[in-house]
mmCIF file of the C-alpha atoms, coordinates in Angstrom:
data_MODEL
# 
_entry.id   MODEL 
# 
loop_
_atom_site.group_PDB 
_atom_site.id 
_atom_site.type_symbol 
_atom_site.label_atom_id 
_atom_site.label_alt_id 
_atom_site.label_comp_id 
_atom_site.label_asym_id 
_atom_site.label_entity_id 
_atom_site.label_seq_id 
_atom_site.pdbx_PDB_ins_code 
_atom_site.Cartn_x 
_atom_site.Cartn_y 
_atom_site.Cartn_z 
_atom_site.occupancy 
_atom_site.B_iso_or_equiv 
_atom_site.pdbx_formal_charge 
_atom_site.auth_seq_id 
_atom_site.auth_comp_id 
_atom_site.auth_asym_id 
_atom_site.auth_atom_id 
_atom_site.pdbx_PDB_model_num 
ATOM 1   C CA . UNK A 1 1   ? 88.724 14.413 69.295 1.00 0.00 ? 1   UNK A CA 1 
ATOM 2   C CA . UNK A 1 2   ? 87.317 16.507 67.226 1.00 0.00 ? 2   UNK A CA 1 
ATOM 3   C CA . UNK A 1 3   ? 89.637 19.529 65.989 1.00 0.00 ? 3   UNK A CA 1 
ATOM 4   C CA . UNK A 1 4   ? 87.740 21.002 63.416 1.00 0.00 ? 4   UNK A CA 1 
ATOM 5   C CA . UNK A 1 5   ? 84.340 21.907 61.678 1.00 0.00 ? 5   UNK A CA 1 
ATOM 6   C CA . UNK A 1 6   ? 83.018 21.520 58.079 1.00 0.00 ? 6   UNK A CA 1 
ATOM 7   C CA . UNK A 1 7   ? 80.020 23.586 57.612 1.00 0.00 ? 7   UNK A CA 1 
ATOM 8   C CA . UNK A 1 8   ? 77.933 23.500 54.141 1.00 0.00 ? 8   UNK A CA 1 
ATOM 9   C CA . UNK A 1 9   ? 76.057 26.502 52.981 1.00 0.00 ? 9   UNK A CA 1 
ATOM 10  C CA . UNK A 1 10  ? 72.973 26.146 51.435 1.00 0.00 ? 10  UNK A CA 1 
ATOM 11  C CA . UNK A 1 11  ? 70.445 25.097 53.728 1.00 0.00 ? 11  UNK A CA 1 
ATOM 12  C CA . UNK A 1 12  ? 73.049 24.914 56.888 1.00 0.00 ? 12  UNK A CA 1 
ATOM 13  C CA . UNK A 1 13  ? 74.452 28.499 57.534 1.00 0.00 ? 13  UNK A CA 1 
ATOM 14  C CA . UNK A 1 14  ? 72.010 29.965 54.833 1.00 0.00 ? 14  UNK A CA 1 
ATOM 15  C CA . UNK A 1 15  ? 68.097 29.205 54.613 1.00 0.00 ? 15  UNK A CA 1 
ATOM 16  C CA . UNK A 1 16  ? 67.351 28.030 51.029 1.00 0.00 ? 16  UNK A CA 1 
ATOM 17  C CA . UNK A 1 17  ? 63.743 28.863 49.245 1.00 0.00 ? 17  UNK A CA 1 
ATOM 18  C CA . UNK A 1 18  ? 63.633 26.675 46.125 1.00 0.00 ? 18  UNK A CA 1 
ATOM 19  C CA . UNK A 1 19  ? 60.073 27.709 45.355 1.00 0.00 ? 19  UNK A CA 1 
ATOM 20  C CA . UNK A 1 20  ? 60.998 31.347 45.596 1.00 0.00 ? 20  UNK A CA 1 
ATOM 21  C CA . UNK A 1 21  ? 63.579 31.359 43.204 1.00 0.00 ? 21  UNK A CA 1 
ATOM 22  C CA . UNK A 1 22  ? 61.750 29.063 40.739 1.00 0.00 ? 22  UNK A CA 1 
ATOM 23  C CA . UNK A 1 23  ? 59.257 31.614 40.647 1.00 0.00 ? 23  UNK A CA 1 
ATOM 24  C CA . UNK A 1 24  ? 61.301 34.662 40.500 1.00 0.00 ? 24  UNK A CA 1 
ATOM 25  C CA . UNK A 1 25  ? 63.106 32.790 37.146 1.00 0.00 ? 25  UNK A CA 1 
ATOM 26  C CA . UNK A 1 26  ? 60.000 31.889 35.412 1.00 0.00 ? 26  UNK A CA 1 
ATOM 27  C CA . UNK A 1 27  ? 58.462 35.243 36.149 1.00 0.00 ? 27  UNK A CA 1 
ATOM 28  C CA . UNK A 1 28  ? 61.414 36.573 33.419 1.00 0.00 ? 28  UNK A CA 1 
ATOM 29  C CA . UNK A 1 29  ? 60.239 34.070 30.895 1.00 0.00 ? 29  UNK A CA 1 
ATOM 30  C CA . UNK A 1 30  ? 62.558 30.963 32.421 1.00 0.00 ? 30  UNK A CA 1 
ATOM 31  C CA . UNK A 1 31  ? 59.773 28.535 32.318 1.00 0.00 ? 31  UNK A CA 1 
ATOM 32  C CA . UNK A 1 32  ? 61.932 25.647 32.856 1.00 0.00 ? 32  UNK A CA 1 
ATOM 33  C CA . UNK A 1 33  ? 63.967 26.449 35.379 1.00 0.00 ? 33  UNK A CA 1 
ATOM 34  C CA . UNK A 1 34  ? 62.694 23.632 38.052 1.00 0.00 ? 34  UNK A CA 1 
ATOM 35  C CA . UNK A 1 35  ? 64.645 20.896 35.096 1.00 0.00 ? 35  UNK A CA 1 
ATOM 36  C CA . UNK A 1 36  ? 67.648 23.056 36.149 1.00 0.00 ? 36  UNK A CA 1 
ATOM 37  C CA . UNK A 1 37  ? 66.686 23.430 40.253 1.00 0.00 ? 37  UNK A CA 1 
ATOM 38  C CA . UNK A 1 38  ? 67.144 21.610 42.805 1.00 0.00 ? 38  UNK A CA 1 
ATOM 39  C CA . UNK A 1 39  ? 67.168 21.703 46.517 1.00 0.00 ? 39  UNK A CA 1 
ATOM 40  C CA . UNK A 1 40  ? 69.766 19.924 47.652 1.00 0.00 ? 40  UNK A CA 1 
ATOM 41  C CA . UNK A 1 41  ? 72.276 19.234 43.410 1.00 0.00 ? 41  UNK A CA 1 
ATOM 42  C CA . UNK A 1 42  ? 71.767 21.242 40.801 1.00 0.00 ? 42  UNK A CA 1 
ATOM 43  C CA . UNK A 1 43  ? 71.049 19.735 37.304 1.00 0.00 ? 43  UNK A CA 1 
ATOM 44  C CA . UNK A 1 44  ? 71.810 20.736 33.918 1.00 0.00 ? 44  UNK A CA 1 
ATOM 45  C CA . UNK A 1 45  ? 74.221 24.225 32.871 1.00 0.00 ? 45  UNK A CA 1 
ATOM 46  C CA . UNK A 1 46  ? 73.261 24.921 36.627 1.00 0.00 ? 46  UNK A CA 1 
ATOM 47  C CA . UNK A 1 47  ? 75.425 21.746 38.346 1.00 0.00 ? 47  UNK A CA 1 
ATOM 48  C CA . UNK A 1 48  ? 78.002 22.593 35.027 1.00 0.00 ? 48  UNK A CA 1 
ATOM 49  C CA . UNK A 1 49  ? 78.735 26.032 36.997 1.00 0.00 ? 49  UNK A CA 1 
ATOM 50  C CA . UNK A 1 50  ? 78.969 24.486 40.037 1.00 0.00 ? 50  UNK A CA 1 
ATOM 51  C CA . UNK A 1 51  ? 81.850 21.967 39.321 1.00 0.00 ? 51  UNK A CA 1 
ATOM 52  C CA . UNK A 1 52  ? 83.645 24.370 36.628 1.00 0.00 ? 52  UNK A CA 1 
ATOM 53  C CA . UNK A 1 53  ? 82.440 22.855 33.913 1.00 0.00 ? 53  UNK A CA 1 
ATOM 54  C CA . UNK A 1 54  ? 80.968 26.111 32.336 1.00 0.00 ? 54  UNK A CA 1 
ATOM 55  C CA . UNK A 1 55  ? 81.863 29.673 33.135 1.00 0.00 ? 55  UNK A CA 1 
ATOM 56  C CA . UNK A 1 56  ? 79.659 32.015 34.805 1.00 0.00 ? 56  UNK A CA 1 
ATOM 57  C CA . UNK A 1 57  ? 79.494 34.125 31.159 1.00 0.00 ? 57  UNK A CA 1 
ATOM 58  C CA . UNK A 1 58  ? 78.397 31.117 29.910 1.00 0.00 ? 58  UNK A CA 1 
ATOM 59  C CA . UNK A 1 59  ? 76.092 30.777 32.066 1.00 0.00 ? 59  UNK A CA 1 
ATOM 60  C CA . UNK A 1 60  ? 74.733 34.334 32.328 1.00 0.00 ? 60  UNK A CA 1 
ATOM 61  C CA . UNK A 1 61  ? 74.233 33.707 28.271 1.00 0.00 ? 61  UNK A CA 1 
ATOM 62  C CA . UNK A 1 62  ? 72.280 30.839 28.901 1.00 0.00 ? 62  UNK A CA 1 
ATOM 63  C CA . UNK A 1 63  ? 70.182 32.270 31.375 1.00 0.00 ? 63  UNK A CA 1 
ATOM 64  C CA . UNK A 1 64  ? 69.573 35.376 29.157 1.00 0.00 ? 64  UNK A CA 1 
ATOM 65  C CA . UNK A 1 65  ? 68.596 33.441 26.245 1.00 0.00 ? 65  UNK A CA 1 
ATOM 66  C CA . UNK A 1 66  ? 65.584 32.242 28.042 1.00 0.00 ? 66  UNK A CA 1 
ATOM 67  C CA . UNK A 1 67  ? 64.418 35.541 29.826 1.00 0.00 ? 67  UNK A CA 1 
ATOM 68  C CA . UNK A 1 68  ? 62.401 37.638 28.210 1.00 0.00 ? 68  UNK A CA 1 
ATOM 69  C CA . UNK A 1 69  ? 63.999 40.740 25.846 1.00 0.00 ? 69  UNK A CA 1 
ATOM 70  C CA . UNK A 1 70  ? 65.466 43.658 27.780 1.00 0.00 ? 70  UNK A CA 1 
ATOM 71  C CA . UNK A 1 71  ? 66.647 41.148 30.592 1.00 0.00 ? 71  UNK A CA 1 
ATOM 72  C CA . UNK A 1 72  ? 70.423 41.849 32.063 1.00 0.00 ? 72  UNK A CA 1 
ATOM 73  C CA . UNK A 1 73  ? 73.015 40.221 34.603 1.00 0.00 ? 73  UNK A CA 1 
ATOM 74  C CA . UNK A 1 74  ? 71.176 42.221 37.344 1.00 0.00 ? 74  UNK A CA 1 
ATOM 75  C CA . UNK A 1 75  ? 68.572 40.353 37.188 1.00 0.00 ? 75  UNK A CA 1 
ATOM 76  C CA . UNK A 1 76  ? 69.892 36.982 36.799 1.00 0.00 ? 76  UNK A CA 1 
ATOM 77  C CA . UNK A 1 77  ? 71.870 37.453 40.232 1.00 0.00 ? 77  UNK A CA 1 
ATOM 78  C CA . UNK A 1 78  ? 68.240 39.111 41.670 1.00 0.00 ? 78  UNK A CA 1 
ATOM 79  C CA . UNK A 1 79  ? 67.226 35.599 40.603 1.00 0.00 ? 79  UNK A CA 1 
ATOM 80  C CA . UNK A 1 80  ? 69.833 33.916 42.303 1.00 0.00 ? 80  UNK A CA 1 
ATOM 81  C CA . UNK A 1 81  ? 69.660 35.723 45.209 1.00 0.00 ? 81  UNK A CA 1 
ATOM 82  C CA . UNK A 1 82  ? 66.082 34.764 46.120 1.00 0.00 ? 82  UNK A CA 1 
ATOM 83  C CA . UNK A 1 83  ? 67.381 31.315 46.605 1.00 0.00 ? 83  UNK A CA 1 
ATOM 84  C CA . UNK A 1 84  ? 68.148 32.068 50.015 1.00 0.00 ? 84  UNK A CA 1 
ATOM 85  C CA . UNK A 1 85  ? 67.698 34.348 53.662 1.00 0.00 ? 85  UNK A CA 1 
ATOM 86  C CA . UNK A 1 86  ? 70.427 34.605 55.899 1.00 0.00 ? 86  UNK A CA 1 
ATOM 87  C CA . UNK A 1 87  ? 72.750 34.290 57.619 1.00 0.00 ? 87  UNK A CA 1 
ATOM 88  C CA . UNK A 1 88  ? 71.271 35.201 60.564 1.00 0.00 ? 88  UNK A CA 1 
ATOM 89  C CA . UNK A 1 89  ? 73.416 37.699 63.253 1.00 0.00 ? 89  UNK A CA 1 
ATOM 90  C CA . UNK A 1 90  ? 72.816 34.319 65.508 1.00 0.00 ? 90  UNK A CA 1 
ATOM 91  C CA . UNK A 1 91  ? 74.659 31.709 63.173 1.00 0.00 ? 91  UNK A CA 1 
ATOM 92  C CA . UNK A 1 92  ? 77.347 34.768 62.662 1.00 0.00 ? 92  UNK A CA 1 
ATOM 93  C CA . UNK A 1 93  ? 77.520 34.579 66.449 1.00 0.00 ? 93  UNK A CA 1 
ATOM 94  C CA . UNK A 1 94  ? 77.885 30.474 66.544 1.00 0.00 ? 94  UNK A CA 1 
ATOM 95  C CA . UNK A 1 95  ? 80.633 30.722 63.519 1.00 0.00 ? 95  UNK A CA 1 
ATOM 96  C CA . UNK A 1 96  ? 82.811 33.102 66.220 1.00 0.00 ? 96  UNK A CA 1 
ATOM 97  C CA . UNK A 1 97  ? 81.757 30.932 69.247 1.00 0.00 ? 97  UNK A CA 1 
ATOM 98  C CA . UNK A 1 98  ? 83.048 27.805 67.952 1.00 0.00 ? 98  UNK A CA 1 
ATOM 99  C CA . UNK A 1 99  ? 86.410 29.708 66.796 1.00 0.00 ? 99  UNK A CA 1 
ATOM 100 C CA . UNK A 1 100 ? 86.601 31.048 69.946 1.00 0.00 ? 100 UNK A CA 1 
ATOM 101 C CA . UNK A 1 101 ? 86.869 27.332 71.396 1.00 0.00 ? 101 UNK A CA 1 
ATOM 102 C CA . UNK A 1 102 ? 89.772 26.684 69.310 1.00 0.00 ? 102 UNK A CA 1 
ATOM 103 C CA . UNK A 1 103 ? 87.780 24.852 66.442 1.00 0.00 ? 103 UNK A CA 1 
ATOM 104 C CA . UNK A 1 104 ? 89.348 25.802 62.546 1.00 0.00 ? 104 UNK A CA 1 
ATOM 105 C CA . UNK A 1 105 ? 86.343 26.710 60.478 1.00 0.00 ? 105 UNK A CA 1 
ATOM 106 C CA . UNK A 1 106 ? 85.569 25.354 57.272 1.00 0.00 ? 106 UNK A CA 1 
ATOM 107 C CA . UNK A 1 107 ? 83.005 25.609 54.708 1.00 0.00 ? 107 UNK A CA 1 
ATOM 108 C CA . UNK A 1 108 ? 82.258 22.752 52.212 1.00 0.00 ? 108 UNK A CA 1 
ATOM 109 C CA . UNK A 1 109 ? 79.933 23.824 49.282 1.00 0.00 ? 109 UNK A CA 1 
ATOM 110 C CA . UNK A 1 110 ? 78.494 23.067 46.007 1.00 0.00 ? 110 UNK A CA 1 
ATOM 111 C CA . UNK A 1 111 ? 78.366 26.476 44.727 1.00 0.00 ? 111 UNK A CA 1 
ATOM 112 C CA . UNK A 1 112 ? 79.122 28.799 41.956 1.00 0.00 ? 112 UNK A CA 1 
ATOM 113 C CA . UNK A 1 113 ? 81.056 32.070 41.416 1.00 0.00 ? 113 UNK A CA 1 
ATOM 114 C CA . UNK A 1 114 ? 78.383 34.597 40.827 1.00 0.00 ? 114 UNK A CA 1 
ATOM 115 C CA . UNK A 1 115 ? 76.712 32.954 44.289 1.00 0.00 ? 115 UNK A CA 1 
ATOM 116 C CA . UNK A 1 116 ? 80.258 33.016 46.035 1.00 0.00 ? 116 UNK A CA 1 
ATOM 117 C CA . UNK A 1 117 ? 80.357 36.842 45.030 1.00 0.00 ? 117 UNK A CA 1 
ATOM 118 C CA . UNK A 1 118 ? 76.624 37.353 46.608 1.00 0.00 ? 118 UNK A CA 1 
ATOM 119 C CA . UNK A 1 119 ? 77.570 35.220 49.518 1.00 0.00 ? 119 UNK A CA 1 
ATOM 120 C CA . UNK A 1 120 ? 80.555 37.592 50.215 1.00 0.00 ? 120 UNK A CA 1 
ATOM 121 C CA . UNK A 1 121 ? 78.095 40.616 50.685 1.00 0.00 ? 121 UNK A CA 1 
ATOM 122 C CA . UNK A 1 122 ? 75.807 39.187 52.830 1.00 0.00 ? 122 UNK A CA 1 
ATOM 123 C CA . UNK A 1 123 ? 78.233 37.264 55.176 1.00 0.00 ? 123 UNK A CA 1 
ATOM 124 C CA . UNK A 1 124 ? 79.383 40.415 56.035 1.00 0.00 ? 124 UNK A CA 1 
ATOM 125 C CA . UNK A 1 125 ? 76.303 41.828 56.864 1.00 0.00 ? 125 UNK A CA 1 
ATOM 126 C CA . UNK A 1 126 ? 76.745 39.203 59.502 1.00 0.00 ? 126 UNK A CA 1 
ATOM 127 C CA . UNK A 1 127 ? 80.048 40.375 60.569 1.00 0.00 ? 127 UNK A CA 1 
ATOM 128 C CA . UNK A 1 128 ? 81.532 37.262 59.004 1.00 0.00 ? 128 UNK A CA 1 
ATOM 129 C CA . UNK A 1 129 ? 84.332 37.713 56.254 1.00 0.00 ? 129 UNK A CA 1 
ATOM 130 C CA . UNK A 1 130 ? 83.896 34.666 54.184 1.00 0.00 ? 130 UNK A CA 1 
ATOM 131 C CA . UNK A 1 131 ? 88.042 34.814 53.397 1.00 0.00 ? 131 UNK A CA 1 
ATOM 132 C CA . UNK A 1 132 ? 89.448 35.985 56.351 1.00 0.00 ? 132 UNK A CA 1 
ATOM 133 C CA . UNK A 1 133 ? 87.277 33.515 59.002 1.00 0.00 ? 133 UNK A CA 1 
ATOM 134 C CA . UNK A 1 134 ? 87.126 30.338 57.789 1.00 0.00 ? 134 UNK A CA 1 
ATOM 135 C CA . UNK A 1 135 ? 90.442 28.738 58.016 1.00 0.00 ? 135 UNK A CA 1 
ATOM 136 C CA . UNK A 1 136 ? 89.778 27.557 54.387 1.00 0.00 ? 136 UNK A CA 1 
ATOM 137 C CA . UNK A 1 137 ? 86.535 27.728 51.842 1.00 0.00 ? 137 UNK A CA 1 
ATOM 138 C CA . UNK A 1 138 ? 86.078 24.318 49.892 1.00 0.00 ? 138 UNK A CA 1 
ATOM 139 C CA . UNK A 1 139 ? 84.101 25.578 47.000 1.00 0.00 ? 139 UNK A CA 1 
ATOM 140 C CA . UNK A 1 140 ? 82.790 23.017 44.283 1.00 0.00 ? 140 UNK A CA 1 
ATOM 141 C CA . UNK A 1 141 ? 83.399 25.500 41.275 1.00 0.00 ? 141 UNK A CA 1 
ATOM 142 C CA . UNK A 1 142 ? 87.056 26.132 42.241 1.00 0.00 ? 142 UNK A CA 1 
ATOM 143 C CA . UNK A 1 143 ? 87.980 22.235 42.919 1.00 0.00 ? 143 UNK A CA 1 
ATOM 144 C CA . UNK A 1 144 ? 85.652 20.888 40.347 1.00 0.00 ? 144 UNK A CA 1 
ATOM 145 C CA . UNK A 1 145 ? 84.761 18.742 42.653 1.00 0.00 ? 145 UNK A CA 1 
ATOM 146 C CA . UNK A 1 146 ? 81.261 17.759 43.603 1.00 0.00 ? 146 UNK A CA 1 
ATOM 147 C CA . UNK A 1 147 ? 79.473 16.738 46.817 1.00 0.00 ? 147 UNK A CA 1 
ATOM 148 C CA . UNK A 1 148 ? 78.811 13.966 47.154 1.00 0.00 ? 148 UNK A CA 1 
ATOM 149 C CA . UNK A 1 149 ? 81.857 12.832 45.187 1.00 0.00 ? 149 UNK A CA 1 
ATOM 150 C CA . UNK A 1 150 ? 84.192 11.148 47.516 1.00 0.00 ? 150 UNK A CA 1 
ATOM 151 C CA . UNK A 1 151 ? 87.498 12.760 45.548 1.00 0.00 ? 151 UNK A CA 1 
ATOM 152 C CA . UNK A 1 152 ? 85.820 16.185 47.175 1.00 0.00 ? 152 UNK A CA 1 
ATOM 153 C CA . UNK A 1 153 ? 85.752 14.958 50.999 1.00 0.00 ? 153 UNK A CA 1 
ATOM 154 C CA . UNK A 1 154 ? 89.670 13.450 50.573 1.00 0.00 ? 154 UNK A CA 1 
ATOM 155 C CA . UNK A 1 155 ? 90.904 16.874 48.892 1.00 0.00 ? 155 UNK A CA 1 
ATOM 156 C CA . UNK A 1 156 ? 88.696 18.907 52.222 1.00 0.00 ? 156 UNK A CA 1 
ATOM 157 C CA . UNK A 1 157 ? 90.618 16.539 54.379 1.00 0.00 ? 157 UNK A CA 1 
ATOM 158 C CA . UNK A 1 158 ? 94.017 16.597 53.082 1.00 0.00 ? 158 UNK A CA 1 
ATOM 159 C CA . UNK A 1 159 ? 94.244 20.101 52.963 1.00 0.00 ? 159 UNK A CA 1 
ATOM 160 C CA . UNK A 1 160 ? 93.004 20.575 56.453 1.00 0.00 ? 160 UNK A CA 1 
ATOM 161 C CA . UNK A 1 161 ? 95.944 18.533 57.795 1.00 0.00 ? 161 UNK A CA 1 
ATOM 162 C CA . UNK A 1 162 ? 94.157 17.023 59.967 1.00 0.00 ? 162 UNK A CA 1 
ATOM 163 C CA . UNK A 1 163 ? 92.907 13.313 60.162 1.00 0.00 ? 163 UNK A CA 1 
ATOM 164 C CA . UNK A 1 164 ? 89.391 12.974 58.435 1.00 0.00 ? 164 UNK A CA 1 
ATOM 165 C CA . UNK A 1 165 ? 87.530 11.588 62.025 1.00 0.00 ? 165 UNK A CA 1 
ATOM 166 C CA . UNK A 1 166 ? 88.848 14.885 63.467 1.00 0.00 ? 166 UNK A CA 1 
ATOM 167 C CA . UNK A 1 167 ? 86.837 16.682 61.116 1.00 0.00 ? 167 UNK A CA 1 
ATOM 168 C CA . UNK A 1 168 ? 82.665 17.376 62.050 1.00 0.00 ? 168 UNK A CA 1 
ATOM 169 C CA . UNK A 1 169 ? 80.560 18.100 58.713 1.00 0.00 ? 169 UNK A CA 1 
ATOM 170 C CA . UNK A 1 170 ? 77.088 19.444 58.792 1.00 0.00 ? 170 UNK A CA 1 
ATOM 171 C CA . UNK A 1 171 ? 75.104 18.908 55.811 1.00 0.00 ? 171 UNK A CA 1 
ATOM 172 C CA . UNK A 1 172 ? 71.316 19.261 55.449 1.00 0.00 ? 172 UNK A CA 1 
ATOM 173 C CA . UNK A 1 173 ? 71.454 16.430 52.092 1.00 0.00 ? 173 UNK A CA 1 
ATOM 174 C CA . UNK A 1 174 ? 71.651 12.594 53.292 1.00 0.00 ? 174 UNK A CA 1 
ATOM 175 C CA . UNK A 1 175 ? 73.473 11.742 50.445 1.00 0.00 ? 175 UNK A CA 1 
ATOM 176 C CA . UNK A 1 176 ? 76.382 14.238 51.506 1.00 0.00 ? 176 UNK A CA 1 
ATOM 177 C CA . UNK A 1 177 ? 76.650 13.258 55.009 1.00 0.00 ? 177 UNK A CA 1 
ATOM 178 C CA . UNK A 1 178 ? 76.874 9.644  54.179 1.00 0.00 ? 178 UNK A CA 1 
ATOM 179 C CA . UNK A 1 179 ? 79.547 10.824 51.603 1.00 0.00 ? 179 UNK A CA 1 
ATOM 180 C CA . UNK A 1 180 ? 81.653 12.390 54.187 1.00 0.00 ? 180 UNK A CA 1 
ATOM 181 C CA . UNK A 1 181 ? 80.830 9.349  56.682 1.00 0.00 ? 181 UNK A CA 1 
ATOM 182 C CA . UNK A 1 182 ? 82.265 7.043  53.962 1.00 0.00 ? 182 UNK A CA 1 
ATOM 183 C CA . UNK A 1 183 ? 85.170 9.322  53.688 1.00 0.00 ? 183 UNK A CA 1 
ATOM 184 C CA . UNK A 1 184 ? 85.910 8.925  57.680 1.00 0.00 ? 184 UNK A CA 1 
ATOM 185 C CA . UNK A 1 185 ? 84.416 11.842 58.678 1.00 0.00 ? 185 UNK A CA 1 
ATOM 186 C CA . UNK A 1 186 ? 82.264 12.338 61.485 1.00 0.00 ? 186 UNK A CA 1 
ATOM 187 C CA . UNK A 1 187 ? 79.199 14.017 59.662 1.00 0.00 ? 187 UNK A CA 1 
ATOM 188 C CA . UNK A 1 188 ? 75.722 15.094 61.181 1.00 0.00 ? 188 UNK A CA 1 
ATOM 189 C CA . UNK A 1 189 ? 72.606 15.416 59.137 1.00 0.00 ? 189 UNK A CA 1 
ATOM 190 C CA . UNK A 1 190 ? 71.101 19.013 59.635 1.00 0.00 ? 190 UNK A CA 1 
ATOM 191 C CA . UNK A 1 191 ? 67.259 19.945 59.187 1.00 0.00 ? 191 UNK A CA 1 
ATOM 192 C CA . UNK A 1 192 ? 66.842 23.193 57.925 1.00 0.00 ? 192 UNK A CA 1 
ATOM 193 C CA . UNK A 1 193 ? 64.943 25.231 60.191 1.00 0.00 ? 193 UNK A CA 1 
ATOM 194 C CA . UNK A 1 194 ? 66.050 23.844 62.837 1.00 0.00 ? 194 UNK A CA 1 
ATOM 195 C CA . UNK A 1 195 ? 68.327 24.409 66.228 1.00 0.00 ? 195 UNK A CA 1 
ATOM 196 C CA . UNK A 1 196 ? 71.653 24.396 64.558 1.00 0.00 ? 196 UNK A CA 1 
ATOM 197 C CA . UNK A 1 197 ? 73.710 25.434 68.093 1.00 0.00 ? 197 UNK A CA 1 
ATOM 198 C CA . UNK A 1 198 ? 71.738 22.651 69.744 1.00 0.00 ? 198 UNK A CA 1 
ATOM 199 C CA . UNK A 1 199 ? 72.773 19.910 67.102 1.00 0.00 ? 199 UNK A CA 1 
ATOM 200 C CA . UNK A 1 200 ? 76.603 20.962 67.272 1.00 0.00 ? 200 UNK A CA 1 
ATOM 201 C CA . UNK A 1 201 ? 76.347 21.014 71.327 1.00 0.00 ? 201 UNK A CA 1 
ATOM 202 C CA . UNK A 1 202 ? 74.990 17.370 71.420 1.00 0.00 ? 202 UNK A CA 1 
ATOM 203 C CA . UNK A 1 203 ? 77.844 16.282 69.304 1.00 0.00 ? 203 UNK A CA 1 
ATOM 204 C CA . UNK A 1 204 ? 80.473 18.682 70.996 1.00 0.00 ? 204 UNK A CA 1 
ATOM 205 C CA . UNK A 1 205 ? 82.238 18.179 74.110 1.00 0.00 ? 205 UNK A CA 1 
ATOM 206 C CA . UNK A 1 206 ? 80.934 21.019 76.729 1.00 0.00 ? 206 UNK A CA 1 
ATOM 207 C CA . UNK A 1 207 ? 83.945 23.326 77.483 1.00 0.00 ? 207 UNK A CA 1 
# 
């Protein structure tokens, strides 16, 4: 039976735009930001963020150093923040439905800090507090860990406490899902743009 759900971010409770934010970096002189991008794992100083590797100074530094002069931190996260829409009042509304059954809440992401700290904001525009709802976040950057690294999927598990096929995961990259499968998860694949309350009621039982 399933007790509990893994959610990721990007692309699952948030709507990405890779295009969007491509173009909002190379319009500040980034002009090879796409070697960097990526949908679904970031490459480069980008993915080095994401699993702790680098800090997000060093990043901001990085990112500087190819804008154009006059460029600050404000604009970086402007950047970064075009990555993505959402979340929607009506996932906000799922999230505290599926509590409401008795489900614990997790998230599951790749992600970095200076996202994490954007994320915050506009979860709560959502009436979600990313801290206080989810019975535990399962950041990349803080257990430099990566998706679809199996070591990531044990440590989401074990500190759950509960068994891994108790767990659901929703994921909108292949390559994660059939992570988490591997791991003994039960893991759907997710389509962004899609019916998100319909996929987790197929695979739910009906209360």
């Amino acid at each position: 039976m399933i007790k509990g759900i893994i959610f990721d971010m990007g692309g699952v409770l948030i709507d990405l735009d890779y295009e969007r934010c491509a173009t909002a970096y190379e319009s500040l002189g980034f002009k090879d930001i796409r070697n960097y991008l990526d949908p679904y794992h970031q490459k480069g100083i980008y993915g080095d963020m994401e699993s702790g590797k680098v800090s997000e100074d060093e990043f901001y530094d990085f990112v500087l150093s190819k804008f154009r002069p006059g460029c600050r931190r404000a604009d970086v996260d402007a950047c970064m923040r075009s990555f993505y829409d959402g979340p929607t009042k009506e996932k906000g509304e799922l999230l505290r439905s599926l509590k409401e059954r008795g489900y614990r809440i997790y998230m599951l992401s790749n992600n970095n800090p200076i996202m994490m700290r954007i994320c915050r904001e506009d979860f709560r525009k959502a009436d979600i507090d990313l801290d206080s709802f989810f019975d535990e976040l399962f950041i990349s950057c803080e257990m430099k860990m990566l998706k679809p690294g199996r070591e990531i999927y044990d440590e989401a598990v074990r500190r759950s406490g509960l068994r891994a096929d108790e767990l659901l995961f929703i994921d909108d990259s292949p390559r994660n899902t059939e992570a988490a499968r591997g791991a003994g998860i039960v893991a759907l694949d997710y389509v962004q743009g899609t019916d998100l309350s319909g996929l987790l009621l197929s695979a739910l039982p009906q209360a």
